[in-house]
Amino acid sequence: MKNYDDVLKSRLDDENYRKLSAIENSRLHKFVAEYVQLCDPESVSVITDSQEDIDYIRQLSIRNGEEQKLAMEGHTVHFDGYNDQARDKDKTRYLLEEGVDLGDRLNSIEKSKGLEEMHSLLSGIMQGKQMLVRFFCLGPKNSQFSIPAMQLTDSAYVGHSEDILYRHGYEQFRSMGDCDDFFRIVHSAGELEEGVSKNVDKRRIYIDPDESIVYSANTQYAGNTVGLKKLSLRMAIRKADKEGWLAEHMLLMGVNGPGGRRSYFCGAYPSACGKTSTAMIPGETIVGDDIAYLRPINGELRAVNVEAGIFGIIRDVNPEDDPIIWDALNKPGEVIFSNVLVKDGKPYWLGMGHEIPESGYNHGGEWFKGKKDDKGAEISPSHKNARYTVALAELENCDENLNDPAGLPVCGVIYGGRDSDTSVPVEQGFDWTHGIITKGASLESETTAATLGQEGVRVFQPMSNIDFVSLPLGRYVQNNLDIVEKLDGEPLVFGTNYFLKDESGGYLNGMHDKRVWLKWMELRVHGDVGAVERPTGLIPEYEDLKSLFKEVLGKEYTKEDYERQFAMRVKENLAKINRIEKIYRESVSDTPQVLFDVLQQQRKRLEEA
Ligand code: SPV
Ligand code: MN
């Protein structure tokens, strides 16, 4: 490359050059220059934290057709390509130096080969387009949790999503000087056809974990392009490993207990398994719905939401089940709807509790009821993974401590998967180690529409984080076990299961029962209720649930319901131990011995039962 400053001077106009040079960081300047040269955009816009710059992105997204205005003030819709509707796990790969082996589980490609491929895809990819240079802060600003991150993208939709989802970081970059510890992300939607990425066969998402760089090309779906989300989570997991903290696929929420107290919980649920709807339970407060950083600080486990907004699944959001998000999506304010059905400027989606029109416009273009795609499959009015993007501040129950740089004290950690026949609705682990191993590291879940591939298949989902764990798995489990050594007390660990079914395939629990489980967990944290000991953990006593159901939901909870829901499924639990043990024994070479010991003890308890 030519002298990088010459490149920047020749490719940026005065105004943008001035904005970039106001950040005195040579690593950053070199990086921008390198990708300006490679991607060859027509122009480069450096976006600061000013309202004027943020508004510019919002308008650009409308102007270039990536978003369209809807009837309600501030609402827009964005469509991803018909075959670009979810995270592409197969084409998301780590760039690893030759000889580095992180186990087969991590989808990887040899670094020089992967970089060569990526660079050839990115070469000239932004011709005729505008490159946006963006700065954000993962976690609250001015905090030991903060990670600065910058993004280059040619998509105003991606930039707009990030403005809603993250804290702005231009000023932070200015104040941090020549520091080289920040995440870098390069994205291009590639050639567009009718506003969507045309070359999805050339969709690639590569992560260089040593350099903390993400490359993403020929895709728009936010899970593949908003590099600050899951792609940065992967990098944060490695950073956390080096520095002695945890980066998790977790919600963070306040649960209100008796006497005005509030207790904070983290919760890990795989995609589309109730994480967001748990985080938004009315009467409690939401801090975050997707990614949390957890650090031991002065003997306490403290957590922050990495984000400031929600990229949530819209399917089944209706006024009955999710009143808080329903309200946020039905009032004027900044919301991006993606891959919904639009008719007369209004968005519609599956499970909204209203009638859906028989025609309109959706991710497949003009739509009418019964329309089929080119493989002969019927196109649903809205995609199952259709989403909304909204700032947390728009939610009526947003926790006032969302931006607290000190983080919030975590008193309980919850793991929950989609499990039709094995685990009870709520159960406490005997202690941290037992909880992490049997509830977290042993989590399984039936697949959903949030990733490409078949649905309804039971998959191994340790900590709900398996898609993002960028370390040898045993080491990651060990890090989770070890964190308590730096704490004065142990947070409690719980398992939940909202998806238990009866013999005829109907759910054994109502949508709102999770409100009761949360209240019970809050009481357990403070030792306010007892529990029944089982081979697999501690379950609620019937009388406590009976009064909580009355108090929280105004419902009679019968002994019969309790017995059906909390039945000890011995055979299924034994089968699960066998499956989990096999996975760790056969495909995880660095499994901590304690995992096998704890599973073996649980097997013995089950056999004796
Ligand atoms: C998930 O799928 O877990 C999400 C959305 O939260 S994505 O950004 O695609 O990861
Ligand atoms: Mn998620």
Coordinates of N, CA and C in Angstrom, one line a residue, residues 353-451:
G353 N -51.8 -11.9 16.2 CA -53.1 -11.8 16.8 C -54.1 -10.9 16.1
H354 N -53.8 -10.6 14.8 CA -54.7 -9.8 14.0 C -54.7 -10.6 12.7
E355 N -55.8 -10.3 11.9 CA -55.8 -10.9 10.6 C -54.8 -10.3 9.7
I356 N -54.2 -11.2 8.9 CA -53.1 -10.8 7.9 C -53.7 -10.7 6.6
P357 N -53.4 -9.6 5.9 CA -54.0 -9.4 4.5 C -53.6 -10.5 3.6
E358 N -54.3 -10.7 2.5 CA -54.1 -11.8 1.6 C -53.1 -11.4 0.5
S359 N -52.7 -10.2 0.5 CA -51.7 -9.8 -0.5 C -50.9 -8.6 0.1
G360 N -49.8 -8.3 -0.5 CA -48.9 -7.2 0.0 C -47.5 -7.4 -0.6
Y361 N -46.6 -6.9 0.2 CA -45.2 -7.0 -0.3 C -44.3 -7.6 0.8
N362 N -43.5 -8.5 0.5 CA -42.6 -9.2 1.5 C -41.2 -9.5 1.0
H363 N -40.5 -10.4 1.7 CA -39.1 -10.7 1.4 C -39.0 -11.4 0.0
G364 N -40.2 -11.8 -0.5 CA -40.1 -12.5 -1.8 C -40.6 -11.5 -2.9
G365 N -40.9 -10.2 -2.6 CA -41.4 -9.3 -3.6 C -42.9 -9.2 -3.4
E366 N -43.6 -8.9 -4.5 CA -45.1 -8.8 -4.5 C -45.6 -10.2 -3.9
W367 N -46.5 -10.1 -3.0 CA -47.0 -11.4 -2.4 C -48.5 -11.5 -2.5
F368 N -49.0 -12.7 -2.7 CA -50.4 -13.0 -2.6 C -50.5 -14.4 -1.9
K369 N -51.6 -14.6 -1.2 CA -51.8 -15.8 -0.5 C -51.7 -17.0 -1.5
G370 N -50.9 -18.0 -1.1 CA -50.7 -19.2 -1.9 C -49.5 -19.1 -2.9
K371 N -48.8 -17.9 -2.9 CA -47.7 -17.8 -3.8 C -46.6 -18.8 -3.5
K372 N -46.0 -19.3 -4.5 CA -44.9 -20.3 -4.3 C -43.6 -19.8 -4.7
D373 N -42.5 -20.3 -4.1 CA -41.2 -19.9 -4.5 C -40.7 -20.8 -5.7
D374 N -39.5 -20.6 -6.2 CA -39.1 -21.4 -7.4 C -38.8 -22.9 -7.1
K375 N -38.9 -23.2 -5.8 CA -38.7 -24.6 -5.4 C -40.1 -25.2 -5.2
G376 N -41.1 -24.4 -5.4 CA -42.5 -24.9 -5.2 C -43.0 -24.9 -3.7
A377 N -42.2 -24.2 -2.9 CA -42.7 -24.1 -1.5 C -43.5 -22.9 -1.3
E378 N -44.6 -23.0 -0.5 CA -45.4 -21.8 -0.3 C -44.7 -20.7 0.5
I379 N -44.8 -19.5 0.1 CA -44.1 -18.4 0.8 C -45.0 -17.8 1.8
S380 N -44.5 -17.8 3.1 CA -45.4 -17.4 4.1 C -45.4 -15.8 4.1
P381 N -46.5 -15.2 4.6 CA -46.6 -13.8 4.5 C -45.4 -13.0 5.1
S382 N -45.0 -13.4 6.3 CA -43.8 -12.8 6.8 C -42.9 -14.0 7.1
H383 N -41.6 -13.7 7.1 CA -40.6 -14.8 7.3 C -40.7 -15.2 8.8
K384 N -40.5 -16.5 9.1 CA -40.5 -16.9 10.5 C -39.4 -16.2 11.3
N385 N -38.3 -15.8 10.7 CA -37.3 -15.1 11.4 C -37.3 -13.6 11.1
A386 N -38.5 -13.1 10.7 CA -38.7 -11.7 10.6 C -38.4 -11.0 11.9
R387 N -37.9 -9.8 11.9 CA -37.5 -9.2 13.1 C -37.8 -7.7 13.2
Y388 N -37.6 -7.2 14.4 CA -37.7 -5.7 14.6 C -36.5 -5.2 15.3
T389 N -36.1 -4.0 15.0 CA -34.9 -3.4 15.6 C -35.4 -2.2 16.3
V390 N -35.2 -2.1 17.6 CA -35.7 -1.0 18.4 C -34.8 -0.7 19.6
A391 N -34.7 0.5 20.0 CA -33.8 0.9 21.1 C -34.5 0.4 22.4
L392 N -33.7 0.0 23.4 CA -34.3 -0.4 24.7 C -35.0 0.7 25.4
A393 N -34.5 1.9 25.1 CA -35.1 3.1 25.8 C -36.6 3.3 25.4
E394 N -37.0 2.7 24.2 CA -38.4 2.8 23.8 C -39.3 1.8 24.6
L395 N -38.7 1.0 25.4 CA -39.6 0.0 26.2 C -39.9 0.6 27.5
E396 N -41.2 0.4 27.8 CA -41.7 1.1 29.0 C -41.0 0.5 30.3
N397 N -40.5 -0.7 30.2 CA -39.9 -1.2 31.5 C -38.3 -1.3 31.3
C398 N -37.8 -0.4 30.5 CA -36.3 -0.4 30.4 C -35.7 -0.1 31.8
D399 N -34.7 -0.8 32.2 CA -34.1 -0.6 33.5 C -33.3 0.7 33.5
E400 N -33.5 1.5 34.6 CA -32.8 2.8 34.6 C -31.3 2.7 34.7
N401 N -30.8 1.4 35.0 CA -29.3 1.3 35.2 C -28.7 0.7 33.9
L402 N -29.4 0.7 32.8 CA -28.9 0.1 31.6 C -27.5 0.6 31.3
N403 N -27.2 1.9 31.5 CA -25.9 2.4 31.1 C -24.9 2.5 32.3
D404 N -25.2 1.9 33.4 CA -24.3 2.0 34.5 C -22.9 1.4 34.2
P405 N -21.9 2.2 34.2 CA -20.5 1.7 33.9 C -20.0 0.7 34.9
A406 N -20.6 0.6 36.1 CA -20.2 -0.4 37.1 C -20.8 -1.7 36.8
G407 N -21.8 -1.8 35.9 CA -22.5 -3.1 35.7 C -23.5 -3.3 36.8
L408 N -24.2 -4.4 36.8 CA -25.2 -4.8 37.8 C -24.9 -6.1 38.4
P409 N -25.1 -6.2 39.7 CA -24.8 -7.4 40.5 C -25.7 -8.6 40.1
V410 N -25.1 -9.7 39.7 CA -25.9 -10.9 39.2 C -26.1 -11.8 40.4
C411 N -27.3 -12.1 40.7 CA -27.5 -13.1 41.8 C -28.0 -14.4 41.3
G412 N -28.4 -14.5 40.0 CA -28.8 -15.8 39.5 C -28.5 -15.9 38.0
V413 N -28.2 -17.1 37.6 CA -27.9 -17.4 36.2 C -28.9 -18.5 35.7
I414 N -29.6 -18.2 34.6 CA -30.6 -19.2 34.1 C -30.2 -19.8 32.8
Y415 N -30.4 -21.1 32.6 CA -30.2 -21.7 31.3 C -31.5 -22.3 30.9
G416 N -31.9 -22.1 29.6 CA -33.2 -22.7 29.2 C -33.1 -23.1 27.7
G417 N -33.5 -24.3 27.4 CA -33.6 -24.7 26.0 C -35.0 -25.1 25.6
R418 N -35.1 -25.6 24.4 CA -36.4 -26.0 23.9 C -36.4 -27.5 24.0
D419 N -37.1 -28.0 24.9 CA -37.0 -29.4 25.3 C -38.4 -30.0 25.6
S420 N -38.8 -30.9 24.7 CA -40.2 -31.3 24.8 C -40.4 -32.4 25.9
D421 N -39.4 -33.1 26.3 CA -39.7 -34.3 27.2 C -38.7 -34.6 28.3
T422 N -37.8 -33.7 28.6 CA -36.8 -34.2 29.6 C -36.8 -33.3 30.9
S423 N -36.5 -32.0 30.8 CA -36.3 -31.2 32.0 C -37.6 -30.6 32.5
V424 N -37.7 -30.3 33.8 CA -38.8 -29.7 34.4 C -38.9 -28.2 34.1
P425 N -40.0 -27.5 34.3 CA -40.1 -26.1 34.0 C -39.1 -25.2 34.7
V426 N -38.8 -25.5 35.9 CA -37.7 -24.7 36.6 C -37.1 -25.6 37.7
E427 N -35.8 -25.4 37.8 CA -35.0 -26.3 38.8 C -33.7 -25.6 39.1
Q428 N -33.3 -25.6 40.4 CA -32.1 -25.0 40.8 C -31.0 -26.0 40.8
G429 N -29.8 -25.7 40.4 CA -28.7 -26.6 40.6 C -28.2 -26.7 42.0
F430 N -27.6 -27.7 42.4 CA -27.2 -27.9 43.8 C -26.2 -26.8 44.2
D431 N -25.3 -26.5 43.3 CA -24.3 -25.4 43.6 C -23.8 -24.9 42.2
W432 N -22.9 -24.0 42.2 CA -22.4 -23.4 41.0 C -21.9 -24.5 40.0
T433 N -21.0 -25.4 40.5 CA -20.4 -26.4 39.6 C -21.5 -27.3 39.0
H434 N -22.4 -27.8 39.9 CA -23.4 -28.7 39.4 C -24.4 -28.0 38.4
G435 N -24.7 -26.7 38.7 CA -25.5 -25.9 37.8 C -24.9 -25.7 36.5
I436 N -23.7 -25.2 36.5 CA -23.0 -24.9 35.2 C -22.9 -26.2 34.4
I437 N -22.6 -27.3 35.1 CA -22.4 -28.6 34.3 C -23.7 -29.2 33.8
T438 N -24.7 -29.3 34.7 CA -25.9 -30.0 34.3 C -26.9 -29.1 33.6
K439 N -26.9 -27.8 33.9 CA -27.9 -26.9 33.3 C -27.3 -26.2 32.1
G440 N -26.1 -25.7 32.3 CA -25.4 -24.9 31.2 C -24.7 -25.7 30.2
A441 N -23.7 -26.5 30.7 CA -22.8 -27.2 29.7 C -23.5 -28.4 29.1
S442 N -24.7 -28.8 29.7 CA -25.4 -30.0 29.2 C -26.7 -29.5 28.4
L443 N -26.8 -28.2 28.2 CA -28.0 -27.8 27.6 C -28.2 -28.3 26.1
E444 N -29.4 -28.7 25.8 CA -29.8 -29.2 24.5 C -31.0 -28.4 24.1
S445 N -31.2 -28.2 22.8 CA -32.4 -27.5 22.3 C -32.8 -28.0 21.0
E446 N -34.1 -27.9 20.7 CA -34.6 -28.3 19.4 C -34.5 -27.1 18.5
T447 N -34.0 -27.3 17.3 CA -33.6 -26.2 16.4 C -34.8 -25.4 15.9
T448 N -34.6 -24.1 15.5 CA -35.6 -23.2 15.1 C -35.2 -22.5 13.8
A449 N -36.0 -21.5 13.4 CA -35.8 -20.8 12.2 C -34.7 -19.7 12.3
A450 N -34.1 -19.5 13.4 CA -33.1 -18.5 13.5 C -31.8 -18.8 12.8
T451 N -31.6 -20.0 12.5 CA -30.4 -20.4 11.7 C -30.9 -21.2 10.5

